[in-house]
Coordinates of C-alpha atoms in Angstrom, one line a residue:
Chain Z
X999 CA 0.0 0.0 0.0
X1000 CA 2.8 2.4 0.9
X1001 CA 4.6 1.5 -2.2
X1002 CA 1.5 2.3 -4.2
X1003 CA 1.2 5.7 -2.5
X1004 CA 4.9 6.4 -3.1
X1005 CA 4.4 5.5 -6.8
X1006 CA 1.4 7.9 -7.0
X1007 CA 3.6 10.7 -5.6
X1008 CA 6.3 10.0 -8.1
X1009 CA 3.7 9.7 -10.9
X1010 CA 2.3 13.1 -10.1
X1011 CA 5.8 14.6 -10.3
X1012 CA 6.6 13.0 -13.6
X1013 CA 3.1 13.7 -14.9
X1014 CA 3.5 17.4 -14.1
X1015 CA 6.5 17.6 -16.5
X1016 CA 4.6 15.8 -19.2
X1017 CA 1.5 18.0 -18.7
X1018 CA 3.6 21.2 -19.0
X1019 CA 5.2 20.0 -22.3
X1020 CA 1.9 18.6 -23.6
X1021 CA 0.2 21.9 -23.2
X1022 CA 2.5 23.5 -25.7
X1023 CA 1.9 20.7 -28.3
X1024 CA -1.9 21.0 -27.8
X1025 CA -2.1 24.8 -28.0
X1026 CA 0.0 25.0 -31.1
X1027 CA -2.0 22.2 -32.7
X1028 CA -5.3 23.9 -31.7
X1029 CA -4.4 27.1 -33.4
X1030 CA -2.5 26.2 -36.6
X1031 CA -3.1 22.4 -36.8
X1032 CA 0.7 21.7 -36.6
X1033 CA 2.4 19.1 -34.5
X1034 CA 5.4 21.2 -33.5
X1035 CA 8.1 18.6 -33.2
X1036 CA 10.6 21.4 -32.3
X1037 CA 8.6 21.9 -29.0
X1038 CA 10.6 19.2 -27.2
X1039 CA 13.8 21.0 -28.0
X1040 CA 12.5 24.2 -26.6
X1041 CA 12.1 22.3 -23.4
X1042 CA 15.8 21.2 -23.7
X1043 CA 16.9 24.8 -24.3
X1044 CA 14.9 25.8 -21.2
X1045 CA 16.9 23.3 -19.2
X1046 CA 20.2 24.7 -20.5
X1047 CA 19.2 28.3 -19.9
X1048 CA 18.3 27.4 -16.3
X1049 CA 21.6 25.5 -16.0
X1050 CA 23.6 28.5 -17.1
X1051 CA 21.6 30.9 -14.9
X1052 CA 22.2 28.7 -11.9
X1053 CA 25.9 27.7 -12.4
X1054 CA 27.5 30.7 -14.0
X1055 CA 25.3 33.6 -12.7
X1056 CA 24.5 31.9 -9.4
X1057 CA 20.8 32.9 -9.7
X1058 CA 18.1 31.4 -7.5
X1059 CA 15.3 29.2 -8.7
X1060 CA 12.7 31.8 -9.3
X1061 CA 14.8 34.3 -11.4
X1062 CA 16.3 31.3 -13.4
X1063 CA 12.8 30.0 -14.0
X1064 CA 11.6 33.4 -15.2
X1065 CA 14.6 33.9 -17.5
X1066 CA 14.3 30.4 -18.9
X1067 CA 10.6 31.0 -19.6
X1068 CA 11.3 34.3 -21.3
X1069 CA 14.1 33.0 -23.5
X1070 CA 12.0 30.0 -24.5
X1071 CA 9.0 32.1 -25.4
X1072 CA 11.1 34.4 -27.5
X1073 CA 12.7 31.4 -29.2
X1074 CA 9.2 29.9 -29.8
X1075 CA 8.0 33.1 -31.4
X1076 CA 11.1 33.4 -33.5
X1077 CA 10.8 29.8 -34.8
X1078 CA 7.2 30.4 -35.8
X1079 CA 8.1 33.7 -37.5
X1080 CA 11.0 32.3 -39.5
X1081 CA 10.1 28.7 -40.1
X1082 CA 6.3 28.2 -39.9
X1083 CA 4.7 31.5 -40.9
X1084 CA 5.9 31.5 -44.5
X1085 CA 4.3 28.1 -44.8
X1086 CA 1.0 29.1 -43.3
X1087 CA -1.0 28.3 -46.4
X1088 CA 1.2 25.4 -47.6
X1089 CA 0.2 21.8 -47.3
X1090 CA 0.3 20.5 -43.7
X1091 CA 2.9 17.9 -44.5
X1092 CA 5.4 20.6 -45.6
X1093 CA 5.1 22.4 -42.2
X1094 CA 5.4 19.1 -40.4
X1095 CA 8.6 18.2 -42.2
X1096 CA 9.9 21.8 -41.5
X1097 CA 9.1 21.2 -37.8
X1098 CA 11.3 18.0 -37.8
X1099 CA 14.0 20.1 -39.5
X1100 CA 13.8 22.8 -36.8
X1101 CA 13.9 20.1 -34.1
X1102 CA 17.1 18.6 -35.5
X1103 CA 18.6 22.0 -36.0
X1104 CA 18.0 22.9 -32.4
X1105 CA 19.4 19.6 -31.1
X1106 CA 22.6 19.6 -33.1
X1107 CA 23.0 23.4 -32.9
X1108 CA 22.9 23.1 -29.2
X1109 CA 25.3 20.2 -29.3
X1110 CA 27.7 22.3 -31.3
X1111 CA 27.7 25.1 -28.8
X1112 CA 27.6 23.3 -25.5
X1113 CA 29.1 20.0 -26.5
X1114 CA 27.4 16.6 -26.3
X1115 CA 28.5 15.7 -22.8
X1116 CA 26.0 15.4 -20.0
X1117 CA 25.9 18.3 -17.5
X1118 CA 24.8 18.2 -14.0
X1119 CA 22.6 20.8 -12.3
X1120 CA 24.1 22.3 -9.1
X1121 CA 23.4 20.3 -6.0
X1122 CA 20.4 21.5 -4.2
X1123 CA 21.0 22.6 -0.6
X1124 CA 19.2 23.9 2.5
X1125 CA 15.4 24.0 2.3
X1126 CA 15.3 22.7 -1.2
X1127 CA 17.0 19.5 -0.2
X1128 CA 14.5 18.6 2.5
X1129 CA 12.7 15.4 2.6
X1130 CA 9.5 14.6 4.4
X1131 CA 8.6 11.2 5.6
X1132 CA 4.9 10.5 5.6
X1133 CA 4.5 7.0 6.9
X1134 CA 6.6 4.9 4.6
X1135 CA 6.4 7.5 1.9
X1136 CA 9.1 10.0 1.1
X1137 CA 8.2 13.3 -0.4
X1138 CA 11.0 15.6 -1.3
X1139 CA 10.8 19.4 -1.3
X1140 CA 11.8 19.3 -5.0
X1141 CA 8.7 17.3 -5.8
X1142 CA 6.5 19.7 -3.9
X1143 CA 8.1 22.7 -5.6
X1144 CA 7.8 21.1 -9.0
X1145 CA 4.2 20.1 -8.7
X1146 CA 3.3 23.5 -7.1
X1147 CA 4.9 25.5 -9.9
X1148 CA 3.2 23.3 -12.5
X1149 CA -0.2 23.8 -10.9
X1150 CA 0.4 27.6 -10.6
X1151 CA 1.4 27.8 -14.3
X1152 CA -1.6 25.8 -15.4
X1153 CA -4.0 27.9 -13.4
X1154 CA -2.4 31.0 -14.9
X1155 CA -2.8 29.5 -18.4
X1156 CA -6.5 28.8 -17.8
X1157 CA -7.0 32.4 -16.7
X1158 CA -5.3 33.8 -19.8
X1159 CA -7.2 31.6 -22.1
X1160 CA -10.6 32.0 -20.5
X1161 CA -10.5 35.6 -19.3
X1162 CA -8.2 37.8 -21.3
X1163 CA -8.7 39.4 -24.7
X1164 CA -5.8 37.5 -26.2
X1165 CA -7.2 34.2 -24.8
X1166 CA -10.5 34.9 -26.5
X1167 CA -8.7 35.7 -29.7
X1168 CA -6.8 32.4 -29.4
X1169 CA -10.0 30.4 -29.1
X1170 CA -11.6 32.3 -32.0
X1171 CA -8.6 31.8 -34.3
X1172 CA -8.5 28.1 -33.4
X1173 CA -12.2 27.7 -34.4
X1174 CA -12.1 29.6 -37.7
X1175 CA -9.1 31.6 -38.7
X1176 CA -10.7 33.5 -41.6
X1177 CA -13.8 34.5 -39.7
X1178 CA -11.6 35.6 -36.8
X1179 CA -9.5 38.0 -39.0
X1180 CA -12.7 39.4 -40.5
X1181 CA -13.9 40.2 -37.0
X1182 CA -10.8 42.3 -36.5
X1183 CA -8.6 39.8 -34.8
X1184 CA -4.9 39.9 -35.8
X1185 CA -4.2 36.3 -36.6
X1186 CA -0.4 36.6 -36.8
X1187 CA 0.0 38.2 -33.4
X1188 CA -2.4 35.7 -31.9
X1189 CA -0.4 32.8 -33.3
X1190 CA 2.8 34.4 -32.0
X1191 CA 1.2 34.7 -28.6
X1192 CA 0.2 31.1 -28.6
X1193 CA 3.8 30.0 -29.4
X1194 CA 5.1 32.3 -26.6
X1195 CA 2.8 30.8 -24.0
X1196 CA 3.4 27.2 -25.0
X1197 CA 7.2 27.7 -25.2
X1198 CA 7.3 29.4 -21.8
X1199 CA 5.6 26.4 -20.3
X1200 CA 8.1 24.0 -22.0
X1201 CA 11.0 26.2 -20.7
X1202 CA 9.6 25.9 -17.2
X1203 CA 9.4 22.1 -17.6
X1204 CA 13.0 22.0 -18.7
X1205 CA 14.4 23.8 -15.7
X1206 CA 12.2 21.8 -13.3
X1207 CA 13.4 18.5 -14.8
X1208 CA 17.0 19.7 -14.5
X1209 CA 16.5 20.3 -10.8
X1210 CA 14.7 17.0 -10.3
X1211 CA 16.8 14.6 -12.3
X1212 CA 20.0 16.7 -12.1
X1213 CA 21.4 15.7 -15.5
X1214 CA 20.8 17.4 -18.9
X1215 CA 22.0 16.8 -22.4
X1216 CA 21.2 18.2 -25.9
X1217 CA 19.0 15.2 -26.8
X1218 CA 17.1 15.1 -23.5
X1219 CA 13.9 16.5 -25.1
X1220 CA 13.4 13.7 -27.6
X1221 CA 11.8 10.9 -25.5
X1222 CA 9.9 13.2 -23.0
X1223 CA 8.7 15.2 -26.0
X1224 CA 7.2 12.1 -27.7
X1225 CA 5.6 11.0 -24.4
X1226 CA 4.1 14.5 -23.9
X1227 CA 2.8 14.3 -27.4
X1228 CA 1.1 11.0 -26.6
X1229 CA -0.3 12.7 -23.5
X1230 CA -1.7 15.5 -25.7
X1231 CA -3.2 12.9 -28.1
X1232 CA -4.6 10.9 -25.1
X1233 CA -6.4 13.9 -23.7
X1234 CA -7.6 15.1 -27.1
X1235 CA -5.1 17.2 -29.1
X1236 CA -6.1 20.8 -29.3
X1237 CA -7.9 20.7 -25.9
X1238 CA -6.1 22.4 -23.1
X1239 CA -7.6 20.4 -20.1
X1240 CA -7.1 17.3 -22.1
X1241 CA -3.3 17.9 -22.2
X1242 CA -3.2 18.3 -18.4
X1243 CA -5.2 15.1 -17.8
X1244 CA -3.1 13.2 -20.4
X1245 CA 0.1 14.4 -18.9
X1246 CA -0.7 13.1 -15.4
X1247 CA -2.1 9.8 -16.9
X1248 CA 1.0 9.1 -18.9
X1249 CA 3.2 10.0 -15.9
X1250 CA 1.3 7.7 -13.6
X1251 CA 1.3 4.8 -16.1
X1252 CA 5.0 5.1 -16.6
X1253 CA 5.8 5.2 -12.9
X1254 CA 3.5 2.3 -12.1
X1255 CA 5.0 0.1 -14.8
X1256 CA 8.5 0.7 -13.7
X1257 CA 7.6 0.6 -10.0
X1258 CA 6.1 -2.9 -10.4
X1259 CA 9.0 -4.5 -12.1
X1260 CA 8.5 -3.6 -15.7
X1261 CA 11.0 -0.8 -16.1
X1262 CA 12.2 -2.4 -19.3
X1263 CA 8.7 -2.2 -20.7
X1264 CA 7.7 1.3 -19.6
X1265 CA 8.3 3.0 -23.0
X1266 CA 6.7 0.1 -24.8
X1267 CA 3.6 0.5 -22.6
X1268 CA 3.3 4.2 -23.2
X1269 CA 3.7 3.9 -27.0
X1270 CA 1.2 1.0 -26.8
X1271 CA -1.3 3.4 -25.3
X1272 CA -0.8 5.7 -28.3
X1273 CA -1.7 2.8 -30.6
X1274 CA -4.7 1.9 -28.6
X1275 CA -6.0 5.5 -28.5
X1276 CA -5.6 5.8 -32.2
X1277 CA -7.6 2.6 -32.8
X1278 CA -10.3 3.1 -30.1
X1279 CA -10.8 6.9 -29.9
X1280 CA -8.6 8.9 -32.2
X1281 CA -10.1 12.2 -31.0
X1282 CA -8.8 11.5 -27.5
X1283 CA -10.5 11.4 -24.1
X1284 CA -12.1 14.8 -24.2
X1285 CA -12.3 15.0 -28.0
X1286 CA -15.6 15.0 -29.8
X1287 CA -16.1 12.6 -32.7
X1288 CA -16.8 14.8 -35.6
X1289 CA -19.0 13.2 -38.2
X1290 CA -18.8 14.3 -41.8
X1291 CA -22.1 15.6 -42.9
X1292 CA -23.2 14.2 -46.2
Chain Q
X602 CA -19.3 61.2 -51.4
X603 CA -18.6 57.5 -52.0
X604 CA -17.8 55.6 -48.8
X605 CA -16.4 52.8 -51.0
X606 CA -15.0 53.2 -54.5
X607 CA -13.8 50.2 -56.5
X608 CA -11.9 51.0 -59.6
X609 CA -11.1 48.6 -62.4
X610 CA -10.5 45.7 -60.1
X611 CA -9.4 42.3 -61.5
X612 CA -8.8 39.0 -59.8
X613 CA -7.9 35.8 -61.7
X614 CA -7.5 32.3 -60.5
X615 CA -5.3 30.5 -62.9
X616 CA -6.5 31.5 -66.3
X617 CA -10.0 32.3 -65.1
X618 CA -10.9 35.9 -64.3
X619 CA -13.3 35.6 -61.4
X620 CA -13.7 39.4 -61.2
X621 CA -12.6 41.4 -64.2
X622 CA -12.4 45.1 -64.5
X623 CA -15.1 45.9 -62.1
X624 CA -15.7 49.5 -61.0
X625 CA -18.4 50.6 -58.6
X626 CA -19.1 53.3 -56.1
X627 CA -21.2 53.2 -53.0
X628 CA -22.4 56.4 -51.5
X629 CA -22.5 56.9 -47.7
X630 CA -25.9 55.8 -46.3
X631 CA -26.9 53.8 -49.4
X632 CA -28.3 50.3 -49.4
X633 CA -27.0 48.7 -52.5
X634 CA -27.6 45.2 -53.9
X635 CA -25.1 43.0 -55.8
X636 CA -26.8 40.3 -57.9
X637 CA -25.8 37.9 -60.6
X638 CA -26.1 34.2 -61.5
X639 CA -24.2 31.6 -59.5
X640 CA -20.5 31.8 -60.2
X641 CA -20.7 35.5 -61.3
X642 CA -18.0 36.5 -58.9
X643 CA -20.1 38.2 -56.2
X644 CA -18.4 36.5 -53.2
X645 CA -15.0 36.9 -54.8
X646 CA -15.7 40.6 -54.9
X647 CA -16.6 40.5 -51.2
X648 CA -13.4 38.7 -50.5
X649 CA -11.4 41.4 -52.4
X650 CA -13.1 44.1 -50.4
X651 CA -12.4 42.5 -47.1
X652 CA -8.8 41.7 -47.9
X653 CA -9.0 37.9 -48.1
X654 CA -7.8 38.2 -51.7
X655 CA -5.5 40.9 -53.0
X656 CA -6.6 42.3 -56.4
X657 CA -4.3 41.6 -59.4
X658 CA -5.0 45.1 -60.5
X659 CA -7.2 48.0 -59.7
X660 CA -7.8 50.0 -56.5
X661 CA -10.2 49.8 -53.7
X662 CA -10.7 52.9 -51.5
X663 CA -12.6 53.3 -48.3
X664 CA -13.5 56.8 -47.2
X665 CA -14.4 57.3 -43.6
X666 CA -14.7 60.7 -41.9
X667 CA -13.4 62.3 -45.1
X668 CA -10.3 60.2 -45.0
X669 CA -9.5 58.1 -48.0
X670 CA -8.0 54.7 -47.0
X671 CA -6.6 52.5 -49.8
X672 CA -7.5 48.9 -49.0
X673 CA -5.1 47.2 -51.4
X674 CA -2.8 44.9 -49.6
X675 CA -4.1 45.7 -46.1
X676 CA -4.6 42.6 -43.9
X677 CA -8.2 41.5 -43.2
X678 CA -8.2 42.3 -39.5
X679 CA -7.1 45.9 -40.1
X680 CA -9.7 46.4 -42.8
X681 CA -12.2 45.3 -40.3
X682 CA -10.9 47.7 -37.7
X683 CA -11.2 50.5 -40.2
X684 CA -14.9 50.0 -40.3
X685 CA -15.8 47.3 -42.9
X686 CA -17.5 44.2 -41.6
X687 CA -19.2 41.3 -43.3
X688 CA -21.2 38.1 -42.9
X689 CA -20.7 34.9 -44.7
X690 CA -22.7 33.0 -47.3
X691 CA -22.0 29.7 -45.5
X692 CA -22.4 30.5 -41.8
X693 CA -19.0 30.9 -40.1
X694 CA -19.8 31.5 -36.4
X695 CA -17.5 30.3 -33.7
X696 CA -19.7 27.3 -33.1
X697 CA -18.3 26.1 -29.9
X698 CA -18.6 29.4 -28.1
X699 CA -21.7 30.8 -26.6
X700 CA -23.9 33.3 -28.4
X701 CA -22.7 36.0 -26.1
X702 CA -19.0 35.1 -26.5
X703 CA -19.4 35.3 -30.3
X704 CA -20.5 38.9 -30.0
X705 CA -17.9 39.7 -27.3
X706 CA -15.0 38.4 -29.5
X707 CA -16.1 40.7 -32.3
X708 CA -16.0 43.6 -29.8
X709 CA -12.5 42.7 -28.8
X710 CA -11.0 45.5 -30.9
X711 CA -12.9 48.1 -28.9
X712 CA -11.4 47.1 -25.6
X713 CA -9.3 49.8 -23.9
X714 CA -7.4 47.8 -21.3
X715 CA -4.1 45.9 -21.5
X716 CA -3.1 42.5 -20.4
X717 CA -1.8 43.7 -17.1
X718 CA -5.1 45.4 -16.2
X719 CA -7.0 42.1 -16.8
X720 CA -4.5 40.2 -14.7
X721 CA -4.8 42.5 -11.8
X722 CA -8.6 42.9 -12.2
X723 CA -8.3 46.6 -12.0
X724 CA -11.4 48.7 -11.9
X725 CA -10.9 49.7 -15.5
X726 CA -11.1 46.0 -16.5
X727 CA -14.4 45.5 -14.7
X728 CA -15.8 48.7 -16.1
X729 CA -14.9 47.9 -19.7
X730 CA -16.2 44.3 -19.3
X731 CA -19.5 45.5 -18.0
X732 CA -19.8 48.0 -20.7
X733 CA -19.1 45.4 -23.4
X734 CA -21.5 43.0 -21.8
X735 CA -24.2 45.6 -21.8
X736 CA -23.6 46.6 -25.4
X737 CA -23.5 42.9 -26.5
X738 CA -26.9 42.2 -24.9
X739 CA -28.3 45.3 -26.5
X740 CA -27.2 44.0 -29.9
X741 CA -28.6 40.5 -29.3
X742 CA -32.0 42.1 -28.5
X743 CA -32.3 43.2 -32.1
X744 CA -33.0 39.6 -33.1
X745 CA -34.4 38.5 -29.8
X746 CA -31.3 36.5 -29.1
X747 CA -30.6 37.9 -25.7
X748 CA -32.6 35.0 -24.1
X749 CA -30.3 32.5 -25.7
X750 CA -27.0 34.3 -24.9
X751 CA -25.6 31.3 -23.0
X752 CA -26.4 28.7 -25.6
X753 CA -23.6 27.4 -27.8
X754 CA -23.8 28.9 -31.3
X755 CA -24.0 25.5 -32.8
X756 CA -27.3 24.8 -31.1
X757 CA -29.2 27.7 -32.6
X758 CA -31.6 27.2 -35.4
X759 CA -30.4 28.0 -38.9
X760 CA -32.3 31.3 -39.1
X761 CA -30.9 32.3 -35.7
X762 CA -27.4 31.5 -36.7
X763 CA -27.8 33.9 -39.7
X764 CA -29.1 36.6 -37.3
X765 CA -26.2 36.0 -35.0
X766 CA -23.8 36.5 -37.9
X767 CA -25.3 39.9 -38.6
X768 CA -25.1 40.9 -34.9
X769 CA -21.5 39.7 -34.7
X770 CA -20.6 41.9 -37.7
X771 CA -22.4 44.8 -36.1
X772 CA -20.3 44.3 -32.9
X773 CA -17.2 45.3 -34.8
X774 CA -18.7 48.7 -35.0
X775 CA -18.7 49.0 -38.8
X776 CA -19.5 52.0 -41.1
X777 CA -20.0 49.7 -44.1
X778 CA -21.6 46.4 -43.7
X779 CA -21.4 43.6 -46.4
X780 CA -24.1 41.0 -46.2
X781 CA -23.5 37.8 -48.2
X782 CA -26.9 36.2 -48.9
X783 CA -28.5 37.1 -45.6
X784 CA -31.8 35.5 -46.6
X785 CA -30.5 32.3 -47.9
X786 CA -32.6 29.4 -46.7
X787 CA -35.3 31.5 -45.1
X788 CA -39.0 31.2 -45.8
X789 CA -41.0 34.2 -47.1
X790 CA -42.1 35.3 -43.7
X791 CA -38.6 35.2 -42.3
X792 CA -37.3 37.1 -45.3
X793 CA -39.9 39.8 -44.8
X794 CA -38.9 40.2 -41.2
X795 CA -35.3 40.3 -42.2
X796 CA -36.0 43.1 -44.7
X797 CA -37.5 45.2 -41.9
X798 CA -34.6 44.6 -39.6
X799 CA -32.0 45.4 -42.3
X800 CA -33.7 48.7 -42.9
X801 CA -33.9 49.3 -39.2
X802 CA -30.3 48.7 -38.4
X803 CA -29.2 50.9 -41.2
X804 CA -31.1 53.8 -39.6
X805 CA -30.1 52.9 -36.1
X806 CA -26.4 52.4 -36.6
X807 CA -26.0 54.9 -39.4
X808 CA -24.7 52.3 -41.8
X809 CA -24.0 51.8 -45.5
X810 CA -25.0 48.4 -46.6
X811 CA -23.9 46.3 -49.6
X812 CA -25.7 43.0 -49.9
X813 CA -25.5 39.9 -52.1
X814 CA -28.8 38.2 -52.5
X815 CA -30.6 35.7 -54.7
X816 CA -34.0 36.5 -53.3
X817 CA -35.3 39.0 -55.8
X818 CA -38.2 40.1 -53.6
X819 CA -35.7 41.3 -51.0
X820 CA -33.3 42.9 -53.4
X821 CA -36.0 44.7 -55.5
X822 CA -37.8 45.9 -52.4
X823 CA -35.1 47.3 -50.2
X824 CA -32.1 48.2 -52.4
X825 CA -31.9 51.7 -53.7
X826 CA -29.4 50.7 -56.4
X827 CA -28.3 47.4 -57.8
X828 CA -25.2 46.2 -59.5
X829 CA -25.3 43.1 -61.7
X830 CA -22.4 40.8 -62.2
X831 CA -22.1 38.1 -64.7
X832 CA -19.0 36.0 -65.5
X833 CA -16.9 38.4 -63.4
X834 CA -18.0 41.5 -65.3
X835 CA -20.3 44.3 -64.4
X836 CA -23.2 44.1 -66.9
X837 CA -25.6 46.6 -65.5
X838 CA -26.3 49.0 -62.7
X839 CA -29.1 51.3 -61.7
X840 CA -32.4 51.5 -59.7
X841 CA -34.4 48.3 -59.3
X842 CA -36.7 49.3 -62.1
X843 CA -33.9 50.0 -64.5
X844 CA -32.2 46.7 -63.7
X845 CA -35.4 44.7 -64.0
X846 CA -35.9 45.8 -67.6
X847 CA -32.3 45.6 -68.7
X848 CA -31.9 43.3 -71.6
X849 CA -28.5 42.0 -70.6
X850 CA -29.7 41.2 -67.1
X851 CA -32.6 39.2 -68.4
X852 CA -30.3 37.3 -70.7
X853 CA -27.9 36.5 -67.9
X854 CA -30.6 35.2 -65.8
X855 CA -32.1 33.2 -68.7
X856 CA -35.0 31.4 -67.4
X857 CA -35.2 33.3 -64.1
X858 CA -38.1 35.7 -64.5
X859 CA -37.1 38.8 -62.4
X860 CA -40.1 40.7 -63.6
X861 CA -42.4 38.6 -61.5
X862 CA -40.4 39.4 -58.3

């Protein structure tokens, strides 16, 4: 029983990371119907920005987090502006291939500048290193901070999307781009804003992962990126609460499988889930089945 | 003084000229009809006016408050902000938003507060939001949609969706309103009601209206002037009576008897 509870705590921690990354996938898909494969590398860049802030500039967690989010959102906007916007009206497959190209460019570009070796985040000390024993369970301060920041960011995102003018514009553009621009909504700046939001969340996920697992490398985004993508599909791609639910679900599944002796299979199980969703309910948990009217 | 003047505008797709060499003027306060057989280029002309397409040649000028604004090459959202709004032939509401949200989104451009104000819930935010809410409900009242403000747009009946499109266009605070087949799919009683309301909103909001319509009763009854397009070219223009007796118009409509309208 205690083992189960411990696994649930670990699952929530890992799920938070997947949820943060999945939100970026789902928002970008919602607004321009593009699976942005470069998104997982923005997460990696976020981890590196956090690393440099903490090791070389000796900044604390909060300023490093904010800087990483800012750098990542600028990077996201820049990528959209340079690589995706010129292809806005091109076939979707062209944009998808471009996204893979951008992803490889970021991975190997980063490798060129920071070398391929694994780097370790500074050791956490003091309050951050605390651990709490609840019965047989161990909850670390890092886990609490990680989950806390994730929940705070998700609440903020919900507020922006539901309550602000830009959030309303985002929803309008995702439903009908042409009608939205004819109602006076600037589509380009709305898309830029969406990339900025999604990338900021990925940047936050990157620095939080760095703190939690300690090690980072230029290809660290690939596998979590794919899993977050599965999380987005599981929840229903394009649907923001779906990405959150999907993130926690995939996190929990992965931790449970490895916790009960199947750590060799954990990736296979997660990718198996993707296959099952695509067969049983391709529109995802919260997605609506759209029927073609004849 | 013309609020909209279109001069020798041409737009071709591949080798086909969808609109060729069309010139027309619309005077402030007028209610003008644009008719023509299917495929004549009416909707293409609307798309040129609203910036969805850029003309291959020719100029489009909008004059608002004695200021002449060339519309060539301006992006659709800024054309809308300059005071030109439209509805669509095939309904394009934001179907998964509520009736009220559809109207509020169109009012977005009139908001006077920034992101920070809305984050902090400053008094300016509340004041603006309340003002917009009030104005939206006033607009919804025009077509008795205020009672359905919290329903999803997709659940409205067909006629109501058409009405909501008009309200949403009005919410952008236009000077010139383009209506693309506002009476499509309506029965004669609904059309008669729509005619009254179009006349009424023109007075109330001080609008100039250009409408595309196949329902000849509507066009002949409420339009002061009519332009007729066929195969992308302007073949006639004038008062309803002049157009009704024009030989080329009758030929273009071959089989459709507009005299009985």
